[in-house]
Coordinates of C-alpha atoms in Angstrom, one line a residue:
X940 CA 145.0 80.1 99.8
X941 CA 141.8 81.9 100.6
X942 CA 142.1 85.5 101.8
X943 CA 140.6 86.0 105.2
X944 CA 138.7 89.1 106.3
X945 CA 140.3 91.2 109.0
X946 CA 136.9 91.7 110.6
X947 CA 136.1 89.6 113.7
X948 CA 133.6 86.8 113.1
X949 CA 131.1 86.5 115.9
X950 CA 129.1 83.2 116.1
X951 CA 125.3 83.7 116.4
X952 CA 124.1 84.0 119.9
X953 CA 127.5 84.8 121.3
X954 CA 127.9 88.2 123.0
X955 CA 130.6 90.6 121.8
X956 CA 132.4 90.8 125.1
X957 CA 135.4 92.8 123.8
X958 CA 133.6 96.0 122.9
X959 CA 133.6 99.0 125.3
X960 CA 131.0 99.3 128.0
X961 CA 128.0 101.2 126.6
X962 CA 127.1 104.5 128.1
X963 CA 124.0 104.3 130.3
X964 CA 122.3 106.4 133.0
X965 CA 124.2 104.3 135.5
X966 CA 127.6 105.2 134.0
X967 CA 126.8 109.0 133.9
X968 CA 126.4 110.3 137.4
X969 CA 126.3 114.0 138.3
X970 CA 128.1 114.9 141.5
X971 CA 126.6 117.3 144.2
X972 CA 127.2 120.9 143.4
X973 CA 127.9 122.1 146.9
X974 CA 125.6 125.0 146.4
X975 CA 123.1 125.9 149.3
X976 CA 120.1 124.8 147.4
X977 CA 118.3 123.8 150.6
X978 CA 117.7 127.5 151.3
X979 CA 115.1 127.7 148.6
X980 CA 111.5 126.4 148.7
X981 CA 110.0 124.7 145.7
X982 CA 107.0 126.4 144.1
X983 CA 103.7 124.7 144.7
X984 CA 101.3 123.5 142.1
X985 CA 97.6 124.4 141.6
X986 CA 94.9 121.8 142.1
X987 CA 93.2 122.1 138.7
X988 CA 92.7 118.6 137.3
X989 CA 90.2 119.8 134.6
X990 CA 92.6 122.5 133.3
X991 CA 91.8 123.2 129.6
X992 CA 94.8 125.3 128.5
X993 CA 97.1 122.4 127.4
X994 CA 94.9 121.6 124.4
X995 CA 94.3 125.2 123.4
X996 CA 95.9 126.8 120.3
X997 CA 96.5 130.6 119.9
X998 CA 94.6 131.6 116.8
X999 CA 94.5 135.4 117.2
X1000 CA 96.7 138.1 118.6
X1001 CA 95.9 139.3 122.2
X1002 CA 95.6 142.9 123.1
X1003 CA 99.1 144.4 123.5
X1004 CA 100.3 147.0 126.0
X1005 CA 103.8 148.3 125.6
X1006 CA 105.4 149.4 128.8
X1007 CA 108.7 150.5 127.3
X1008 CA 108.3 154.1 128.4
X1009 CA 107.5 153.1 132.0
X1010 CA 108.7 149.7 133.1
X1011 CA 111.4 149.6 130.4
X1012 CA 112.6 153.1 131.0
X1013 CA 112.8 152.8 134.8
X1014 CA 115.2 149.9 134.4
X1015 CA 117.8 151.9 132.4
X1016 CA 121.1 153.0 133.9
X1017 CA 120.6 156.2 132.0
X1018 CA 116.8 156.8 131.6
X1019 CA 115.6 158.1 128.3
X1020 CA 115.8 161.8 127.5
X1021 CA 112.6 163.5 126.4
X1022 CA 113.8 163.2 122.8
X1023 CA 114.5 159.5 123.1
X1024 CA 111.2 158.9 124.8
X1025 CA 109.4 160.6 122.0
X1026 CA 111.2 158.6 119.4
X1027 CA 110.2 155.4 121.3
X1028 CA 106.6 156.5 121.5
X1029 CA 106.5 157.3 117.8
X1030 CA 108.0 153.9 117.0
X1031 CA 105.4 152.1 119.1
X1032 CA 102.6 154.0 117.3
X1033 CA 104.1 153.2 113.9
X1034 CA 104.3 149.5 114.8
X1035 CA 100.6 149.4 115.6
X1036 CA 100.5 149.3 119.4
X1037 CA 97.1 150.7 120.6
X1038 CA 97.8 150.7 124.3
X1039 CA 101.1 152.3 125.5
X1040 CA 102.1 152.9 129.1
X1041 CA 103.9 156.3 128.8
X1042 CA 105.1 156.9 132.4
X1043 CA 104.8 157.2 136.1
X1044 CA 103.8 161.0 136.2
X1045 CA 103.7 161.3 139.9
X1046 CA 107.3 160.1 140.3
X1047 CA 108.7 163.4 139.2
X1048 CA 108.7 166.3 136.8
X1049 CA 110.3 164.4 133.9
X1050 CA 107.6 161.8 133.5
X1051 CA 104.8 164.3 134.2
X1052 CA 106.1 166.7 131.5
X1053 CA 106.6 164.0 129.0
X1054 CA 102.9 162.9 129.3
X1055 CA 101.9 166.6 129.0
X1056 CA 104.0 167.0 125.9
X1057 CA 102.4 164.1 124.2
X1058 CA 99.0 165.6 124.9
X1059 CA 99.9 169.3 124.1
X1060 CA 101.7 168.4 120.9
X1061 CA 98.7 166.3 119.7
X1062 CA 101.0 163.3 119.3
X1063 CA 98.5 160.7 120.4
X1064 CA 96.4 159.2 117.6
X1065 CA 92.7 159.0 118.3
X1066 CA 92.7 155.2 118.4
X1067 CA 95.7 155.0 120.8
X1068 CA 95.1 154.7 124.6
X1069 CA 97.9 156.0 126.8
X1070 CA 98.3 154.5 130.3
X1071 CA 99.9 155.9 133.4
X1072 CA 101.0 154.1 136.5
X1073 CA 100.4 155.1 140.1
X1074 CA 100.6 153.8 143.6
X1075 CA 97.6 154.0 145.9
X1076 CA 98.4 157.3 147.7
X1077 CA 95.9 160.1 147.3
X1078 CA 98.5 162.8 146.4
X1079 CA 100.1 160.6 143.8
X1080 CA 96.7 159.7 142.3
X1081 CA 95.7 163.3 142.0
X1082 CA 99.0 164.2 140.3
X1083 CA 98.6 161.2 138.0
X1084 CA 95.1 162.2 136.9
X1085 CA 96.2 165.8 136.4
X1086 CA 98.8 164.7 133.8
X1087 CA 96.0 163.3 131.6
X1088 CA 93.9 166.4 131.1
X1089 CA 93.1 166.7 127.4
X1090 CA 94.2 163.2 126.4
X1091 CA 91.8 161.6 123.9
X1092 CA 92.0 158.1 125.6
X1093 CA 93.7 157.3 128.9
X1094 CA 93.9 154.6 131.5
X1095 CA 95.1 155.0 135.1
X1096 CA 96.9 151.8 136.3
X1097 CA 96.9 151.4 140.1
X1098 CA 98.8 148.7 141.9
X1099 CA 99.6 147.4 145.3
X1100 CA 101.5 144.3 146.4
X1101 CA 99.4 141.5 147.9
X1102 CA 101.7 138.6 148.5
X1103 CA 102.4 137.2 152.0
X1104 CA 106.0 138.2 152.0
X1105 CA 105.2 141.8 151.2
X1106 CA 102.3 141.9 153.7
X1107 CA 104.7 140.7 156.4
X1108 CA 108.0 142.4 155.5
X1109 CA 107.2 145.5 153.6
X1110 CA 103.7 146.7 154.8
X1111 CA 103.4 144.8 158.0
X1112 CA 99.7 144.7 157.4
X1113 CA 96.8 142.2 157.4
X1114 CA 94.9 140.9 154.4
X1115 CA 92.1 143.4 155.2
X1116 CA 94.7 146.3 155.3
X1117 CA 96.1 145.3 151.9
X1118 CA 92.6 144.9 150.4
X1119 CA 91.7 148.3 151.8
X1120 CA 94.6 150.0 150.0
X1121 CA 93.3 148.6 146.7
X1122 CA 89.7 149.6 147.3
X1123 CA 90.5 153.1 148.6
X1124 CA 92.9 153.7 145.7
X1125 CA 90.3 152.7 143.2
X1126 CA 87.7 155.0 144.8
X1127 CA 90.2 157.9 144.7
X1128 CA 91.0 157.3 141.0
X1129 CA 87.3 157.5 140.2
X1130 CA 86.8 160.6 142.2
X1131 CA 89.7 162.5 140.7
X1132 CA 88.9 161.4 137.2
X1133 CA 85.4 162.7 137.6
X1134 CA 86.6 166.0 139.1
X1135 CA 89.6 166.7 136.8
X1136 CA 89.0 165.1 133.4
X1137 CA 86.5 166.4 131.0
X1138 CA 84.2 164.4 128.7
X1139 CA 86.8 164.7 125.9
X1140 CA 88.8 161.9 127.6
X1141 CA 87.7 158.3 127.2
X1142 CA 88.8 157.0 130.6
X1143 CA 89.7 153.5 131.7
X1144 CA 91.0 151.8 134.8
X1145 CA 93.5 149.0 135.4
X1146 CA 94.3 147.3 138.7
X1147 CA 97.2 145.0 139.5
X1148 CA 97.5 142.8 142.6
X1149 CA 101.3 143.2 142.5
X1150 CA 103.3 140.0 143.2
X1151 CA 100.3 138.0 142.0
X1152 CA 102.5 135.0 141.3
X1153 CA 103.2 134.7 145.0
X1154 CA 99.7 135.7 146.3
X1155 CA 97.2 133.1 147.5
X1156 CA 94.7 132.6 144.7
X1157 CA 91.7 133.0 146.9
X1158 CA 93.0 136.3 148.3
X1159 CA 94.0 137.6 144.8
X1160 CA 90.4 136.9 143.8
X1161 CA 89.0 138.6 146.9
X1162 CA 91.0 141.8 146.2
X1163 CA 90.0 141.9 142.6
X1164 CA 86.4 141.4 143.4
X1165 CA 86.5 144.2 146.0
X1166 CA 88.1 146.5 143.4
X1167 CA 85.4 145.6 140.9
X1168 CA 82.7 146.3 143.4
X1169 CA 83.9 149.9 143.5
X1170 CA 84.5 150.3 139.8
X1171 CA 81.3 148.5 138.8
X1172 CA 82.3 147.0 135.4
X1173 CA 79.5 146.4 133.0
X1174 CA 78.4 146.9 129.4
X1175 CA 80.6 149.6 127.9
X1176 CA 82.6 149.9 131.2
X1177 CA 85.4 147.3 131.2
X1178 CA 88.0 146.9 133.9
X1179 CA 91.6 145.7 133.2
X1180 CA 92.8 143.2 135.9
X1181 CA 96.5 142.6 135.5
X1182 CA 98.0 139.5 137.1
X1183 CA 101.8 139.9 137.0
X1184 CA 104.6 137.4 137.5
X1185 CA 106.4 140.4 139.1
X1186 CA 109.3 138.1 139.9
X1187 CA 109.1 134.9 137.8
X1188 CA 109.3 132.1 140.3
X1189 CA 107.4 129.2 138.8
X1190 CA 107.3 127.1 135.7
X1191 CA 105.0 128.6 133.0
X1192 CA 102.4 125.8 133.5
X1193 CA 101.8 126.9 137.1
X1194 CA 101.2 130.5 136.0
X1195 CA 98.8 129.2 133.3
X1196 CA 96.9 127.3 135.9
X1197 CA 96.6 130.4 138.0
X1198 CA 95.4 132.4 135.1
X1199 CA 92.8 129.8 134.2
X1200 CA 91.6 129.6 137.8
X1201 CA 91.2 133.3 138.0
X1202 CA 89.5 133.5 134.7
X1203 CA 87.0 130.8 135.8
X1204 CA 86.3 132.4 139.2
X1205 CA 86.1 136.1 138.5
X1206 CA 82.5 137.5 138.5
X1207 CA 81.6 139.8 135.6
X1208 CA 84.2 138.1 133.5
X1209 CA 82.7 139.3 130.3
X1210 CA 83.5 142.9 131.3
X1211 CA 87.1 142.1 132.5
X1212 CA 90.1 142.4 130.3
X1213 CA 92.4 139.8 131.9
X1214 CA 95.9 141.0 131.5
X1215 CA 99.2 139.3 132.0
X1216 CA 102.6 141.0 132.8
X1217 CA 105.4 138.4 132.9
X1218 CA 108.9 139.0 133.9
X1219 CA 111.8 136.8 132.8
X1220 CA 113.7 135.9 136.0
X1221 CA 113.6 132.2 135.1
X1222 CA 114.1 132.9 131.4
X1223 CA 110.6 131.7 130.5
X1224 CA 108.7 134.9 130.3
X1225 CA 107.6 134.3 126.7
X1226 CA 106.4 130.8 127.6
X1227 CA 104.5 132.2 130.5
X1228 CA 102.7 134.7 128.3
X1229 CA 101.8 132.2 125.6
X1230 CA 100.4 129.7 128.1
X1231 CA 98.6 132.5 129.9
X1232 CA 96.9 133.4 126.6
X1233 CA 95.9 129.8 126.1
X1234 CA 94.6 129.8 129.7
X1235 CA 92.3 132.8 129.1
X1236 CA 94.3 136.0 129.3
X1237 CA 93.0 138.7 126.9
X1238 CA 95.9 141.1 127.1
X1239 CA 99.7 141.0 127.2
X1240 CA 102.1 143.6 128.7
X1241 CA 105.8 143.8 127.9
X1242 CA 108.6 145.7 126.2
X1243 CA 110.4 145.5 122.9
X1244 CA 113.2 143.0 123.0
X1245 CA 112.4 142.3 126.7
X1246 CA 113.8 145.5 128.2
X1247 CA 112.9 145.8 131.9
X1248 CA 114.1 145.2 135.5
X1249 CA 116.5 142.5 136.3
X1250 CA 116.4 139.9 133.5
X1251 CA 113.7 141.9 131.8
X1252 CA 110.0 142.1 131.0
X1253 CA 108.2 140.0 128.5
X1254 CA 109.6 140.4 125.0
X1255 CA 106.8 141.7 122.8
X1256 CA 108.8 141.2 119.6
X1257 CA 109.4 137.5 120.5
X1258 CA 105.7 136.8 121.3
X1259 CA 104.4 138.7 118.3
X1260 CA 106.9 137.0 115.9
X1261 CA 106.0 133.6 117.4
X1262 CA 102.4 134.2 116.4
X1263 CA 103.5 135.3 112.9
X1264 CA 105.6 132.1 112.5
X1265 CA 102.5 130.0 113.1
X1266 CA 100.4 131.9 110.5
X1267 CA 98.7 134.2 113.0
X1268 CA 98.6 138.0 112.3
X1269 CA 100.3 139.6 115.3
X1270 CA 98.5 142.9 114.4
X1271 CA 101.9 144.6 114.9
X1272 CA 104.2 145.4 111.9
X1273 CA 107.6 143.8 112.4
X1274 CA 108.5 143.9 108.7
X1275 CA 111.6 146.1 109.2
X1276 CA 113.0 144.3 112.2
X1277 CA 116.4 146.0 111.9
X1278 CA 115.0 149.5 112.0
X1279 CA 112.9 148.5 115.1
X1280 CA 116.1 147.2 116.7
X1281 CA 118.2 150.2 115.9
X1282 CA 115.6 152.6 117.3
X1283 CA 115.2 150.6 120.5
X1284 CA 119.0 150.4 120.9
X1285 CA 119.2 154.2 120.5
X1286 CA 116.4 154.9 122.9
X1287 CA 117.5 152.4 125.5
X1288 CA 121.3 152.9 125.0
X1289 CA 121.5 149.1 125.3
X1290 CA 122.3 146.5 122.6
X1291 CA 120.2 143.7 121.3
X1292 CA 122.2 140.4 121.5
X1293 CA 123.3 138.7 118.3
X1294 CA 121.3 135.6 119.2
X1295 CA 118.2 137.4 120.2
X1296 CA 115.1 135.6 118.6
X1297 CA 114.1 137.1 115.2
X1298 CA 116.1 140.3 115.6
X1299 CA 119.7 139.4 116.5
X1300 CA 122.4 139.7 113.8
X1301 CA 123.1 136.0 113.7
X1302 CA 119.6 134.4 114.2
X1303 CA 119.2 133.6 110.5
X1304 CA 122.8 132.6 110.0
X1305 CA 124.3 129.1 109.8
X1306 CA 128.0 128.3 109.9
X1307 CA 127.6 124.5 110.1
X1308 CA 128.2 122.7 106.9
X1309 CA 125.3 120.3 107.3
X1310 CA 122.9 123.1 108.2
X1311 CA 124.1 125.1 105.2
X1312 CA 123.6 122.2 102.8
X1313 CA 120.0 121.7 104.1
X1314 CA 119.2 125.4 103.8
X1315 CA 120.5 125.5 100.2
X1316 CA 118.5 122.5 99.2
X1317 CA 115.5 124.0 101.0
X1318 CA 115.7 127.2 99.0
X1319 CA 116.1 125.2 95.8
X1320 CA 113.0 123.1 96.6
X1321 CA 111.0 126.2 97.6
X1322 CA 111.7 127.8 94.2
X1323 CA 110.8 124.6 92.3
X1324 CA 107.6 124.1 94.3
X1325 CA 106.5 127.7 93.9
X1326 CA 107.2 127.6 90.2
X1327 CA 105.2 124.3 89.8
X1328 CA 102.3 125.9 91.7
X1329 CA 102.4 129.0 89.5
X1330 CA 102.9 131.5 92.3
X1331 CA 105.7 133.8 93.3
X1332 CA 108.1 132.4 95.9
X1333 CA 107.2 135.2 98.3
X1334 CA 103.6 134.0 98.3
X1335 CA 104.3 130.3 98.6
X1336 CA 104.0 128.4 101.9
X1337 CA 107.3 128.7 103.7
X1338 CA 109.3 125.7 104.4
X1339 CA 113.1 125.8 104.6
X1340 CA 115.2 123.7 107.0
X1341 CA 116.6 125.6 110.0
X1342 CA 114.7 128.8 109.1
X1343 CA 111.4 129.2 111.0
X1344 CA 110.5 132.2 109.0
X1345 CA 111.6 133.8 105.7
X1346 CA 114.1 136.5 106.7
X1347 CA 112.8 138.7 103.9
X1348 CA 109.5 138.9 105.7
X1349 CA 111.2 141.0 108.4
X1350 CA 113.3 143.0 106.1
X1351 CA 116.5 140.9 106.1
X1352 CA 118.3 139.9 102.9
X1353 CA 119.6 136.4 102.3
X1354 CA 123.2 137.6 102.4
X1355 CA 123.7 136.6 106.1
X1356 CA 121.7 133.4 106.0
X1357 CA 124.9 131.4 105.3
X1358 CA 128.3 132.5 106.5
X1359 CA 131.4 130.5 105.9
X1360 CA 134.1 129.6 108.4
X1361 CA 136.1 126.5 109.2
X1362 CA 133.0 124.5 110.1
X1363 CA 131.2 125.3 106.8
X1364 CA 130.7 122.9 104.0
X1365 CA 130.0 122.9 100.3
X1366 CA 126.3 123.7 100.7
X1367 CA 127.0 127.0 102.4
X1368 CA 129.6 128.1 99.9
X1369 CA 127.4 127.1 97.0
X1370 CA 124.5 129.1 98.6
X1371 CA 126.6 132.3 98.7
X1372 CA 127.6 132.0 95.1
X1373 CA 124.0 131.3 94.0
X1374 CA 122.4 134.0 96.1
X1375 CA 125.0 136.7 95.4
X1376 CA 126.1 135.8 91.8
X1377 CA 123.4 133.5 90.5
X1378 CA 125.9 130.7 90.0
X1379 CA 124.4 127.3 90.6
X1380 CA 127.4 125.0 90.9
X1381 CA 127.1 121.3 90.0
X1382 CA 127.4 119.1 93.1
X1383 CA 130.9 117.7 92.3
X1384 CA 132.1 121.3 91.6
X1385 CA 130.7 122.3 95.0
X1386 CA 132.9 119.7 96.6
X1387 CA 136.0 120.9 94.7
X1388 CA 135.5 124.6 95.5
X1389 CA 134.6 123.9 99.2
X1390 CA 138.0 122.2 99.6
X1391 CA 139.7 125.4 98.2
X1392 CA 137.8 127.6 100.7
X1393 CA 138.4 125.1 103.5
X1394 CA 142.1 125.3 102.9
X1395 CA 141.8 129.1 103.1
X1396 CA 139.9 129.0 106.4
X1397 CA 142.3 126.4 107.9
X1398 CA 145.2 128.6 107.0
X1399 CA 143.8 132.0 107.9
X1400 CA 141.1 131.1 110.4
X1401 CA 137.9 133.1 111.2
X1402 CA 135.0 133.8 108.9
X1403 CA 135.2 134.1 105.1
X1404 CA 132.9 136.9 103.9
X1405 CA 130.9 136.6 100.7
X1406 CA 133.2 139.1 99.1
X1407 CA 136.2 137.0 99.9
X1408 CA 134.5 133.8 98.6
X1409 CA 133.8 135.6 95.3
X1410 CA 137.4 136.8 95.1
X1411 CA 138.7 133.3 95.6
X1412 CA 136.2 131.9 93.1
X1413 CA 137.3 134.5 90.4
X1414 CA 141.0 133.8 91.2
X1415 CA 140.4 130.1 90.8
X1416 CA 138.1 129.9 87.8
X1417 CA 137.5 133.4 86.2
X1418 CA 140.5 135.6 85.5
X1419 CA 139.8 139.3 85.7
X1420 CA 141.6 142.2 84.0
X1421 CA 143.1 143.0 87.4
X1422 CA 144.1 139.4 87.9
X1423 CA 144.8 137.9 84.5
X1424 CA 146.3 134.4 84.5
X1425 CA 146.4 131.3 82.3
X1426 CA 148.1 130.3 79.1
X1427 CA 145.0 130.6 76.9
X1428 CA 142.3 133.2 76.5
X1429 CA 139.5 133.2 74.0
X1430 CA 138.7 136.0 71.6
X1431 CA 135.9 134.5 69.5
X1432 CA 134.9 131.4 67.6
X1433 CA 133.0 130.3 64.5
X1434 CA 131.4 126.9 63.9
X1435 CA 130.4 125.3 60.6
X1436 CA 128.6 121.9 60.1
X1437 CA 130.5 119.6 57.7
X1438 CA 129.0 117.4 55.1
X1439 CA 129.1 114.4 57.4
X1440 CA 127.3 116.3 60.2
X1441 CA 130.3 117.1 62.3
X1442 CA 131.2 120.5 63.6
X1443 CA 134.2 122.4 62.3
X1444 CA 135.3 125.0 64.7
X1445 CA 137.6 127.9 64.2
X1446 CA 138.6 129.8 67.3
X1447 CA 140.6 133.0 67.8
X1448 CA 142.7 132.8 70.9
X1449 CA 145.7 134.2 72.6
X1450 CA 148.1 131.4 73.5
X1451 CA 151.1 132.3 75.6
X1452 CA 150.7 135.9 74.6
X1453 CA 150.5 135.2 70.9
X1454 CA 147.4 135.6 68.7
X1455 CA 146.5 132.1 67.5
X1456 CA 143.9 130.5 65.3
X1457 CA 142.8 127.1 66.6
X1458 CA 140.8 124.7 64.4
X1459 CA 139.2 121.4 65.2
X1460 CA 136.3 119.1 64.4
X1461 CA 134.1 117.0 66.5
X1462 CA 130.5 115.9 67.4
X1463 CA 129.5 119.4 68.6
X1464 CA 131.4 122.6 69.5
X1465 CA 132.8 121.2 72.8
X1466 CA 134.2 118.1 71.1
X1467 CA 135.6 120.2 68.2
X1468 CA 137.3 122.6 70.7
X1469 CA 138.9 119.7 72.4
X1470 CA 140.3 118.6 69.1
X1471 CA 141.6 122.2 68.5
X1472 CA 143.4 122.2 71.8
X1473 CA 145.0 118.9 71.0
X1474 CA 146.6 120.8 68.1
X1475 CA 148.6 122.9 70.6
X1476 CA 149.5 119.9 72.8
X1477 CA 146.7 120.1 75.3
X1478 CA 145.1 116.7 76.1
X1479 CA 141.6 117.5 77.4
X1480 CA 138.6 115.3 77.8
X1481 CA 135.1 116.5 79.0
X1482 CA 133.6 114.4 81.7
X1483 CA 130.6 116.4 82.8
X1484 CA 128.9 119.5 81.6
X1485 CA 126.1 121.9 83.0
X1486 CA 124.9 125.3 82.0
X1487 CA 122.1 127.7 83.0
X1488 CA 121.1 131.3 82.4
X1489 CA 122.1 133.9 84.9
X1490 CA 119.1 136.1 84.1
X1491 CA 116.2 136.5 81.8
X1492 CA 115.9 138.5 78.6
X1493 CA 117.6 138.8 75.3
X1494 CA 120.9 140.0 76.8
X1495 CA 121.0 137.3 79.4
X1496 CA 124.4 135.8 80.3
X1497 CA 124.9 132.1 80.5
X1498 CA 127.1 130.2 82.9
X1499 CA 128.8 126.9 81.8
X1500 CA 130.5 124.4 84.1
X1501 CA 132.7 121.7 82.6
X1502 CA 134.5 118.9 84.4
X1503 CA 137.6 117.9 82.5
X1504 CA 140.4 115.5 82.5
X1505 CA 143.4 117.6 81.5
X1506 CA 146.7 115.8 81.1
X1507 CA 145.6 113.4 83.8
X1508 CA 144.2 115.9 86.2
X1509 CA 140.4 116.0 86.9
X1510 CA 139.1 119.5 87.7
X1511 CA 136.3 122.0 86.8
X1512 CA 136.3 125.1 84.7
X1513 CA 133.7 127.9 84.5
X1514 CA 132.8 130.2 81.7
X1515 CA 130.3 133.1 81.5
X1516 CA 129.2 134.7 78.2
X1517 CA 126.1 135.9 76.5
X1518 CA 126.6 133.1 73.9
X1519 CA 126.1 129.6 75.4
X1520 CA 128.7 128.0 73.0
X1521 CA 131.3 130.6 74.0
X1522 CA 130.5 130.1 77.7
X1523 CA 131.2 126.4 77.2
X1524 CA 134.5 127.0 75.4
X1525 CA 135.5 129.5 78.1
X1526 CA 134.8 126.9 80.7
X1527 CA 137.1 124.4 79.0
X1528 CA 139.8 127.0 78.8
X1529 CA 139.2 127.7 82.6
X1530 CA 139.9 124.0 83.3
X1531 CA 142.9 123.9 81.1
X1532 CA 144.4 127.0 82.5
X1533 CA 143.9 125.7 86.1
X1534 CA 145.5 122.4 85.3
X1535 CA 148.6 124.2 83.8
X1536 CA 148.6 126.8 86.5
X1537 CA 150.0 124.3 89.0

């Protein structure tokens, strides 16, 4: 009788009607949320059919301005003390920021005195320009300029809101009234700078049509042109025009369109530093900045790690590291990302989230088994490719799955790249052993040991640290003086070649606590040792074998891995010794001891 398959046979052309209904868009239907979404007006688009920014690529870093000490500081529950402010300023200078907004000196004595302390203590390098913010009131402008006396390089940043909502609700003024505030404020800045500042200060000017993102483009252009008519930018006399997404309310592409439109339509464009100041209310501040650069912005304002009002300002670290990851020098040194983070956390008294791009504790860490396996293979391939190219790994083109950059380039070790929990697989565990202990486990041994770790995580739960993995590994394969186990331990061995070309092995061992001499012959030391073990009633057969050096040099240790069938059990053993033969024999003993350990 012919055995029939249990699988259903489906004649050609006949539909398989018994299977479940496939998931389609028609079968997945969202239900109305019940939220009052009708209260909100969708953001309009810009008529710019010949926009060029979508095809642009960022090939160099923009000018950077850090506003940590002003915009970032004013958003803190507990504003920085003078000592914390100074620490932040020194960090920004060390990182390489050349334009730093240091305060709002007309807002009170604290900011004014801090600006004065930077100048009086000669803390500002000659190539760093400090910036101070002011509203467009004469008394505030005068006080602001007074704070800058003696500064080597300084910019006064004046702003006034220009959007329809602010014109109607806050200022209750016409377009001409709002434009007049900007023009009069610019004239007053120039007058007080000429009267108060000496020639020793290289002086600059920045103007922001605040709430630019909600301001009519033609009116924003009109105000900026009126301000430039007063300032008269020209050769050697730039003006910074800052166009902020004060409250981020559109998709980044709309902001990019506005930046490109302004860049095209501004007169005297070659003398304008077009600056962008995104906030992060929609969570797309970084994208807004990057698209703005592509659209023609020359300069970017933000804070380290996105500190700032509400959901924060633009994250300068994120944008800078994004450039770095694409092979563009950010012109800012992020090579010790953890020290930068620690300093920012101290100054702001606020933590950087674990998942924060590039700087969070977990951003280079994988718990998933498939991710870990890919990362381990990626590191192995990188090492092999660099060796074949004859260059150090640290100089070879980076390419490792799931890691956009080499963690070592920002001062991280590889210790946290792979962390083991109940989701982890053999690749992650093998990576930890290779990275921390130089042990490159054969693939089948990876599977065996991962099951041992998996049983531990299933029983105990949570994360298994590298130290715990190593402790389990030693307990399973490598007895230590503190944790000695197993029937057999090896003292030494001597091998001779017989007349028929076979190996005659004499081994000194301790078997069940008794000094014993084991002898055997075979085709090589491993075979001869198997014969010697048979003499004490141990049936062992070697199925697979691998070895490698743990380091270079005359005193290098070797690691041997042996897969054995021991009394019907198949399992691996590990041996480490300066002599490769002894390492192999120790690996066999490791397997035998494990089999008899139970």
